[in-house]
Short mmCIF file of C-alpha atoms in Angstrom, two decimals:
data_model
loop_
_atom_site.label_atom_id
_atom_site.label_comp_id
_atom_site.label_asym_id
_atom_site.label_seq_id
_atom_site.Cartn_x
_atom_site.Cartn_y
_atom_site.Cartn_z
CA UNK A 116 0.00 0.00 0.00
CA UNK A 117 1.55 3.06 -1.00
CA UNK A 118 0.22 4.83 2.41
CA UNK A 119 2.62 2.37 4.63
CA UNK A 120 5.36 2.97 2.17
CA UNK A 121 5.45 6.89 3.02
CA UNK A 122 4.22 7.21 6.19
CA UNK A 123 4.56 3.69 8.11
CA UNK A 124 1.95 1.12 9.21
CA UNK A 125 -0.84 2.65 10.59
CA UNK A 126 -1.88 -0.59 12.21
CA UNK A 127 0.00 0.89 14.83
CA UNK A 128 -1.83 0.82 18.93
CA UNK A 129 -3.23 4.68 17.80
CA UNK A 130 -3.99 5.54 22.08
CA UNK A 131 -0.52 3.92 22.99
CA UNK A 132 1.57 5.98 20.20
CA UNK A 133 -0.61 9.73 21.64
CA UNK A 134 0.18 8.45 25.05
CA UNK A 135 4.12 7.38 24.70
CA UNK A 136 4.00 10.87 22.22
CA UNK A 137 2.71 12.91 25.21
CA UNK A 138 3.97 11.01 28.23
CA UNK A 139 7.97 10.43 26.81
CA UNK A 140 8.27 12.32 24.30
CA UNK A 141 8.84 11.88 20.25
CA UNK A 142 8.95 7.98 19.54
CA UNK A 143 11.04 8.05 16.67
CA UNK A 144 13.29 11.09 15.16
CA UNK A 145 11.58 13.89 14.23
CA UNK A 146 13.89 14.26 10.75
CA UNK A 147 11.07 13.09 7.57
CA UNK A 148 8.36 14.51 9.32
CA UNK A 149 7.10 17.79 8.58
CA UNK A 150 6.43 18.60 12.74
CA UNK A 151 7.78 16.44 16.10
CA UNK A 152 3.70 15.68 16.44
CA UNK A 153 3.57 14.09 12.84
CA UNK A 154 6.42 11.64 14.21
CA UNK A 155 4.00 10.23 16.88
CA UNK A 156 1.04 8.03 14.29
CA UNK A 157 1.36 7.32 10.51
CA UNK A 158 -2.57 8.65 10.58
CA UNK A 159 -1.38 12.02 12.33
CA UNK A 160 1.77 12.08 9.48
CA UNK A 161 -1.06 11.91 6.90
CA UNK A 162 -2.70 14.82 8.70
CA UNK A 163 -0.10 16.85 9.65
CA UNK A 164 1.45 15.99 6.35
CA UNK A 165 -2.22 16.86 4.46
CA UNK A 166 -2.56 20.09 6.39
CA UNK A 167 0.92 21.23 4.85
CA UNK A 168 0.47 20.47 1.73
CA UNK A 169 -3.06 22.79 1.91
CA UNK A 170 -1.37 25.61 3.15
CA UNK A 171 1.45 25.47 0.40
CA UNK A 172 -0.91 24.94 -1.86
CA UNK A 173 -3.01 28.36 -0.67
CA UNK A 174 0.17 30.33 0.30
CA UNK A 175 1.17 29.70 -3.67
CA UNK A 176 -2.73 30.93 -4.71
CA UNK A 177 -2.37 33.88 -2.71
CA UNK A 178 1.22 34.83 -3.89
CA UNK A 179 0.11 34.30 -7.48
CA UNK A 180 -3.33 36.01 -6.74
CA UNK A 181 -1.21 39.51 -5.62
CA UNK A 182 0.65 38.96 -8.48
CA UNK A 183 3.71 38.97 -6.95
CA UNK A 184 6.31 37.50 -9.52
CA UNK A 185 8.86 34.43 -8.12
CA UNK A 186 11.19 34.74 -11.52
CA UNK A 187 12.16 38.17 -9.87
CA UNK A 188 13.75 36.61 -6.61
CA UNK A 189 17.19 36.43 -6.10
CA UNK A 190 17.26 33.49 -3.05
CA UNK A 191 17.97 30.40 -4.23
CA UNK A 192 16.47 27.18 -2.56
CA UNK A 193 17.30 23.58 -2.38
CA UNK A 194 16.13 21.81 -5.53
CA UNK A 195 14.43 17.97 -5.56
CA UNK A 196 15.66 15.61 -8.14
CA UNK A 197 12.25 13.83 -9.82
CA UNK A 198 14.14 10.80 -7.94
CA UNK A 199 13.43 12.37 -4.27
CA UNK A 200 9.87 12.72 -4.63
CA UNK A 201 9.43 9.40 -6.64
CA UNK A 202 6.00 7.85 -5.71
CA UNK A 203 5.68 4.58 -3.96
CA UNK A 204 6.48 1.13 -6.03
CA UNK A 205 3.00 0.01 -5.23
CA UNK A 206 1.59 2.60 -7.97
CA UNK A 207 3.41 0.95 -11.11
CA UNK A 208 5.94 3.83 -11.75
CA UNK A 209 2.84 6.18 -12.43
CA UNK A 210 4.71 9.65 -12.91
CA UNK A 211 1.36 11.87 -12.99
CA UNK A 212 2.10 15.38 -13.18
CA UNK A 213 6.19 14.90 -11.40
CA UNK A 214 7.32 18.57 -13.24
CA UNK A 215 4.34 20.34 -11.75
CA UNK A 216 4.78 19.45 -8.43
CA UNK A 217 8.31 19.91 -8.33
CA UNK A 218 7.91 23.05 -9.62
CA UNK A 219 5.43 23.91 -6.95
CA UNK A 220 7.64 22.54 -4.04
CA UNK A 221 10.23 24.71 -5.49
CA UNK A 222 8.22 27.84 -5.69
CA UNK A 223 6.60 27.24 -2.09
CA UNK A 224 10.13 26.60 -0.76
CA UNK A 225 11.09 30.13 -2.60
CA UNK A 226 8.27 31.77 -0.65
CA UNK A 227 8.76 30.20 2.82
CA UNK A 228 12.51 32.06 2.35
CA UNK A 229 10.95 35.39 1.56
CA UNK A 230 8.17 35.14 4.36
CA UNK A 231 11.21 34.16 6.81
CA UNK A 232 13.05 37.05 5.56
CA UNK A 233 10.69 39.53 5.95
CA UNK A 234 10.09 38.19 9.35
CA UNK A 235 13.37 38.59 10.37
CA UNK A 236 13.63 42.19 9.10
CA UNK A 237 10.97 43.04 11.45
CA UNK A 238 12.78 41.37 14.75
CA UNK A 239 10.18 38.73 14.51
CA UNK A 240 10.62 34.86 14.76
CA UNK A 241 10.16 33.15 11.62
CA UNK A 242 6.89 33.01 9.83
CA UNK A 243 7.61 29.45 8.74
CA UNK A 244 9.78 27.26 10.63
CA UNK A 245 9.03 24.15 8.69
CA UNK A 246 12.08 21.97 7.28
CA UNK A 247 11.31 20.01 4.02
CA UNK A 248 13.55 17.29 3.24
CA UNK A 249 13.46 14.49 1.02
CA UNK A 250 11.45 12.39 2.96
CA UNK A 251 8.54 14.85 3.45
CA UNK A 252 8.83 15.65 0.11
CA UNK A 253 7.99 12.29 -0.62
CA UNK A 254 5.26 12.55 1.45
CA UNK A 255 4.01 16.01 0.25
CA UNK A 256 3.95 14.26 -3.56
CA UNK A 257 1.79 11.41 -3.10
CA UNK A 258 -0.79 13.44 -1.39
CA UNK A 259 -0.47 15.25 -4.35
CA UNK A 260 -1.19 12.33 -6.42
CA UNK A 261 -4.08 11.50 -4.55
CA UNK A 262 -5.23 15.25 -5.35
CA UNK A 263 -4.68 14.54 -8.82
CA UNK A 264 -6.45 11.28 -9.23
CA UNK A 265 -9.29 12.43 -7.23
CA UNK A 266 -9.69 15.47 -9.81
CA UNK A 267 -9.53 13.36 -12.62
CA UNK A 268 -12.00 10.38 -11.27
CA UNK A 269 -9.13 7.67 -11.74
CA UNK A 270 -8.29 8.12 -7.66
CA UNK A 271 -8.96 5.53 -4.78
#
């Protein structure tokens, strides 16, 4: 199931995993997950994980929307190889839409750095504190696939 291969069984004692998470701490490192609470459930990855990917999604909407202009920027961002944010095995080496989404994830990432920035120039902490590595990435693109196929009718 290409679920488990991203975000891990989510057979998984739910109570026990929100008790150990609030009782001892993180379970598990909090690196490939998008927040310390995401590292706690494979359902409350998928959320926390879901609820990300909505806000970048919006965040890009709005900057578009002001028509503010990311070709302009000089800050340069981390780039993901197609390879990163490859989807899981389980879906037959489907490659549905792999240039928009990077470009997306690129864009948002190009945002984040300006909202941080202009954060900082007012003494403030940042605006988004969020690290996106590979792993999340991952993550990020087959909810993004699921988005897709839902759109088109050909989804779960």
């Amino acid at each position: 199931m290409a679920f488990r291969e991203c975000f891990g069984d989510e057979r998984q004692d739910y109570s026990w995993a929100l008790y150990h998470h609030y009782a001892v701490g993180n379970a598990c490192s909090p690196d490939n997950f998008i927040s310390a609470y995401a590292s706690c459930h494979p359902w409350e990855d998928w959320a926390e994980t879901w609820a990300h990917y909505l806000q970048m999604m919006d965040g890009l909407q709005t900057f578009h929307s002001l028509g503010l202009d990311l070709s302009q920027l000089t800050l340069t961002c981390d780039q993901f190889e197609p390879t990163t944010v490859a989807l899981p095995g389980v879906l037959g080496g489907r490659k549905l839409d792999d240039a928009g989404f990077l470009l997306n994830l690129s864009a948002w990432l190009q945002v984040a750095a300006v909202l941080n920035e202009l954060s900082a120039s007012a003494g403030q902490p940042m605006l988004y504190p969020f690290v996106i590595d590979g792993g999340v990435a991952r993550k990020l693109r087959l909810i993004h696939y699921f988005v897709q196929t839902c759109r088109q009718g050909t989804g779960p």
